[in-house]
Tab-separated table of C-alpha atoms in Angstrom:
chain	number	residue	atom	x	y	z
A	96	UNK	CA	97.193	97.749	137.214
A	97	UNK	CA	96.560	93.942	136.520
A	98	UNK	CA	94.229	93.301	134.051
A	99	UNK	CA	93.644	96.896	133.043
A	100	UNK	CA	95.162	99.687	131.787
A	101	UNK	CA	95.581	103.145	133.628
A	102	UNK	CA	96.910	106.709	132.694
A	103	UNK	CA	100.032	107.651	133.032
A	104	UNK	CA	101.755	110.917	132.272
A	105	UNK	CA	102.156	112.338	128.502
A	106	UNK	CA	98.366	111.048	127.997
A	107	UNK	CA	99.431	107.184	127.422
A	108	UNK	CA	98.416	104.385	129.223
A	109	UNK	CA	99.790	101.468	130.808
A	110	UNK	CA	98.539	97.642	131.824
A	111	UNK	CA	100.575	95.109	133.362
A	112	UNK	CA	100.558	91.750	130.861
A	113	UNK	CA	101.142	88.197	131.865
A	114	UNK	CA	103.154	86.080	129.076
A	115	UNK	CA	99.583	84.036	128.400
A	116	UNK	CA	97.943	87.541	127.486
A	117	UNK	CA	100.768	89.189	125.356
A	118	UNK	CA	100.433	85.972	123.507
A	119	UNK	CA	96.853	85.853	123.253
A	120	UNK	CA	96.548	89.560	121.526
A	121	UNK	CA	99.610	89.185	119.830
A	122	UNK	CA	98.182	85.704	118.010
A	123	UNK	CA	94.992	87.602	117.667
A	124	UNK	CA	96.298	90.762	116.205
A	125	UNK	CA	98.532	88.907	113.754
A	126	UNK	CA	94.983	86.676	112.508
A	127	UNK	CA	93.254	89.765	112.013
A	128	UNK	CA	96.306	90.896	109.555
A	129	UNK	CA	96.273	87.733	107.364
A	130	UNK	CA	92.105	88.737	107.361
A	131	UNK	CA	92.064	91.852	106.149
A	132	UNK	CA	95.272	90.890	103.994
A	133	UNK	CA	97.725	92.998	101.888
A	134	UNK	CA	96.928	96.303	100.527
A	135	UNK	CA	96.277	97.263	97.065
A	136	UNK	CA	100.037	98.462	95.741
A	137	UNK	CA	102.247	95.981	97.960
A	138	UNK	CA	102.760	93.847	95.364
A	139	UNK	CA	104.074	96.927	93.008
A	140	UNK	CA	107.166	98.386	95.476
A	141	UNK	CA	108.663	100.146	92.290
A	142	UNK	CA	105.589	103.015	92.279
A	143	UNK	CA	104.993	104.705	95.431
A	144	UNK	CA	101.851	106.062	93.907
A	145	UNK	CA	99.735	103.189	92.855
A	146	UNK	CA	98.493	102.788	96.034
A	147	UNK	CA	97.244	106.365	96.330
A	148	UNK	CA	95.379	105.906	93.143
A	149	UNK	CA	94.377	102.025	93.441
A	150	UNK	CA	90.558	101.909	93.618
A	151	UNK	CA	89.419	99.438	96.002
A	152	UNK	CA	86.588	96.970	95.820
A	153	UNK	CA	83.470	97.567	94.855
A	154	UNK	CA	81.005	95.003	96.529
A	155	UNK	CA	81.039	94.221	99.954
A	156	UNK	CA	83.266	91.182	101.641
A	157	UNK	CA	81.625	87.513	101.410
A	158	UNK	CA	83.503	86.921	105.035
A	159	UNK	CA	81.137	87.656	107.747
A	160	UNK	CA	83.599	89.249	109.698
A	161	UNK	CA	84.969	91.596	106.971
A	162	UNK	CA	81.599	92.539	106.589
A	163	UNK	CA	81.277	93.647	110.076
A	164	UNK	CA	84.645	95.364	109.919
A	165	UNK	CA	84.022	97.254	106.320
A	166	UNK	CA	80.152	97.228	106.569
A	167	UNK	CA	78.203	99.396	103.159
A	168	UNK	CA	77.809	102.866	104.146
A	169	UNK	CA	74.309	103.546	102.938
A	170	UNK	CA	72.582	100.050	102.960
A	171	UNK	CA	72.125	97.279	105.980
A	172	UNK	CA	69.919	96.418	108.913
A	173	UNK	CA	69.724	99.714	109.905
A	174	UNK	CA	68.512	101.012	106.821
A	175	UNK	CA	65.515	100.399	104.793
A	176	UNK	CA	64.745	100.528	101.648
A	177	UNK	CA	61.202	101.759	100.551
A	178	UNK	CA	61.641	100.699	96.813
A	179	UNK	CA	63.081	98.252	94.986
A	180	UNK	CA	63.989	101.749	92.810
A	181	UNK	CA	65.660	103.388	96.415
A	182	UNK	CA	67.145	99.842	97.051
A	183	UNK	CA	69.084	99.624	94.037
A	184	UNK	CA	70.191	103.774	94.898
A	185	UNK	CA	71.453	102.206	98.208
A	186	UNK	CA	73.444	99.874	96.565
A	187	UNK	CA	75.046	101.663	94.092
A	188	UNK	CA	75.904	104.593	96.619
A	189	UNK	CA	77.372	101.626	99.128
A	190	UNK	CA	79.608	100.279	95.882
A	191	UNK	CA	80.759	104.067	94.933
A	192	UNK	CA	81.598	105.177	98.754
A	193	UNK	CA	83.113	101.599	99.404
A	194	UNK	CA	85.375	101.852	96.082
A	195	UNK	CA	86.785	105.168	97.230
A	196	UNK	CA	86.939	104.347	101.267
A	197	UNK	CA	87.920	100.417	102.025
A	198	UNK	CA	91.214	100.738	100.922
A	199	UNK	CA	92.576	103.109	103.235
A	200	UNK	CA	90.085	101.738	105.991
A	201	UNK	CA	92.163	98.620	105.346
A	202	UNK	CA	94.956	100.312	105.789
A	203	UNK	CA	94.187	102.231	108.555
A	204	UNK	CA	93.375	98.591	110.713
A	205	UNK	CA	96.231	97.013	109.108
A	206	UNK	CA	98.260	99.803	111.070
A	207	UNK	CA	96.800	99.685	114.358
A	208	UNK	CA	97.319	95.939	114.216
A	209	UNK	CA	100.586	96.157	113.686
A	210	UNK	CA	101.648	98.790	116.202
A	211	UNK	CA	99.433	96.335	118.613
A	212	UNK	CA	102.284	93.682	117.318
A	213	UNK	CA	105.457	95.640	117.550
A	214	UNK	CA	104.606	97.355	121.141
A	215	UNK	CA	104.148	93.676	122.390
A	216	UNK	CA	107.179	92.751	119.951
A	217	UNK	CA	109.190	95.294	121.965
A	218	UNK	CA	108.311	94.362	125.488
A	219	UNK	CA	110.787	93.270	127.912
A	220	UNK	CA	108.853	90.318	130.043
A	221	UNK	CA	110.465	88.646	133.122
A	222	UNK	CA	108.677	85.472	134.946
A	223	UNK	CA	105.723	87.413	135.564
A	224	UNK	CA	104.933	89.171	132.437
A	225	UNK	CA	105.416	93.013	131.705
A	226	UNK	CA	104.165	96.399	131.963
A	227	UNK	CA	102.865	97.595	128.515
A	228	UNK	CA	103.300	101.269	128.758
A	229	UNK	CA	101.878	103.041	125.351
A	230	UNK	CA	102.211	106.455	124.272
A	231	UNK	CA	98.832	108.588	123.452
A	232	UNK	CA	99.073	108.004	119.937
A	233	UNK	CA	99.485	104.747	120.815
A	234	UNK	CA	96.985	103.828	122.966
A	235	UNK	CA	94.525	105.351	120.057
A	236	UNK	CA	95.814	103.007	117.841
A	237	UNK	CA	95.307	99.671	120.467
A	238	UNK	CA	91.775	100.973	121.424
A	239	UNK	CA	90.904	101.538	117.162
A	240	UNK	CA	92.576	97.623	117.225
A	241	UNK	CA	90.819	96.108	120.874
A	242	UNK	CA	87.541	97.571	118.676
A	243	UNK	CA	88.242	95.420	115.795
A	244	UNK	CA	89.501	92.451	117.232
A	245	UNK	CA	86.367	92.321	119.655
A	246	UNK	CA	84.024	92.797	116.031
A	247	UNK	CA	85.590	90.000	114.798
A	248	UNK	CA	85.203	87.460	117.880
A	249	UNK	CA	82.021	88.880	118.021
A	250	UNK	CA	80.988	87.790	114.521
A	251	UNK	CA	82.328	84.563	114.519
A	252	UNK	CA	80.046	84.278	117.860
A	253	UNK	CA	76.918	85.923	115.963
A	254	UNK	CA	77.120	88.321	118.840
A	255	UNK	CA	74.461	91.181	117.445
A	256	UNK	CA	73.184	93.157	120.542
A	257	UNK	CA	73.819	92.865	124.125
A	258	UNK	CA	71.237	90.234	124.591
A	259	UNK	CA	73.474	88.136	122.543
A	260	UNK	CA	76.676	89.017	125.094
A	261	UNK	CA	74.834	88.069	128.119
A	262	UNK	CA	73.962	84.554	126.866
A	263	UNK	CA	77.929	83.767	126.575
A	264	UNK	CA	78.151	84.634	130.499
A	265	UNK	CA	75.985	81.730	130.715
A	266	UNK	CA	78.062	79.207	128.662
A	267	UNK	CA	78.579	76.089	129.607
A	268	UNK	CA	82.598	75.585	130.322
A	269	UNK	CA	82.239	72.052	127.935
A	270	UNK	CA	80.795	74.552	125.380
A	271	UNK	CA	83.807	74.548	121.860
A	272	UNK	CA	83.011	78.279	121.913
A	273	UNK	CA	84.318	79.065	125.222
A	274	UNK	CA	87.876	79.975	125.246
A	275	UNK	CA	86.460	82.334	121.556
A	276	UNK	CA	84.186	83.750	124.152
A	277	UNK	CA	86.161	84.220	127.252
A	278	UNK	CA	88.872	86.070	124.611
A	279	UNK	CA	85.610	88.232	123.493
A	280	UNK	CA	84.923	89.206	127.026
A	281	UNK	CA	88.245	89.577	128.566
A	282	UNK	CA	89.592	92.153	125.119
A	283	UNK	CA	85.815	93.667	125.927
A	284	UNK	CA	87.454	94.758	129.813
A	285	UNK	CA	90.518	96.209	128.484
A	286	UNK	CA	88.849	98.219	125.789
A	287	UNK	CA	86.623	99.648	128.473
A	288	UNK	CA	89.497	100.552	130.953
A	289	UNK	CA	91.669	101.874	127.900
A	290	UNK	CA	88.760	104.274	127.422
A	291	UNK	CA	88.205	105.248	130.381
A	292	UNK	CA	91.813	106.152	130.865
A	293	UNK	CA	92.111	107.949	127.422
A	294	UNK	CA	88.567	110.438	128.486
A	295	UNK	CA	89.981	114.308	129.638
């Protein structure tokens, strides 16, 4: 079980942490909070329904990384743009479905990120570490947050394709980006073993 996770009954999964890891993902789970930041109606506790009404922004992030993690729905790399006329379309469908959506994607992420922080928040760990034993709905929740954390390392380390990941196996140890990148891959091997263990 070191290192990766593995099934165990009810449809969770479990993975045996050393105090160095639990640290790691907990630091990097509680960074990705403070970037996608508060939602829309926490500031206005007196009306439960402001935040089912707030509308949320209508142009995309200026953060490289928020734009990975809230990318426009009908404009990008991916799609192009015949016109200057079917450009503009793009852009104002991206600002209409992004106004209606981002807010409760941001919510959604703030969520898994936090039930990332309170499972390793309620962890019992002797000299070696612990075993990290989620629940299904759990382990949804840490693979939807692995996801995002690994998006965000990766845009910081203009990771784009897989090309890009193979050139950090071939990092120099002396390289600044290192530790960024052995984070990347190491969150990239639990993801992979937490899906594997959540497929029927």
């Amino acid at each position: 079980m070191p290192g990766h996770f593995e099934p165990i009954p009810g449809g969770g999964a479990a993975v045996a942490l050393d105090e160095v890891e639990i640290s790691i993902i907990r630091s990097l789970a509680v960074q990705l909070l403070e970037l996608i930041g508060p939602g829309p109606a926490e500031n206005a506790p007196d009306d439960p329904l402001a935040e089912l009404f707030a509308e949320g922004p209508s142009e995309p992030p200026s953060d490289p990384v928020l734009q990975r993690l809230f990318p426009d729905a009908y404009s990008g790399p991916d799609v192009e743009a015949h016109s200057p006329e079917q450009a503009e379309e793009q852009r104002a469908h991206s600002s209409e479905f992004r106004r209606f959506t981002e807010n409760d994607l941001r919510a959604g992420k703030r969520e898994n990120a936090l039930t990332v922080i309170r499972c390793l928040d309620g962890l019992t760990s002797g000299e070696g570490g612990a075993v990290l034993k989620l629940s299904a709905d759990e382990s949804e929740q840490w693979l939807r947050a692995l996801n995002d954390l690994r998006l965000a390392i990766g845009s910081r380390l203009d990771v784009v394709d897989e090309e890009d990941t193979d050139l950090l196996y071939r990092l120099p140890d002396e390289d600044p980006r290192k530790p960024m990148v052995m984070a990347y891959l190491w969150l990239g091997g639990l993801q992979e073993t937490l899906v594997e263990t959540l497929m029927p």
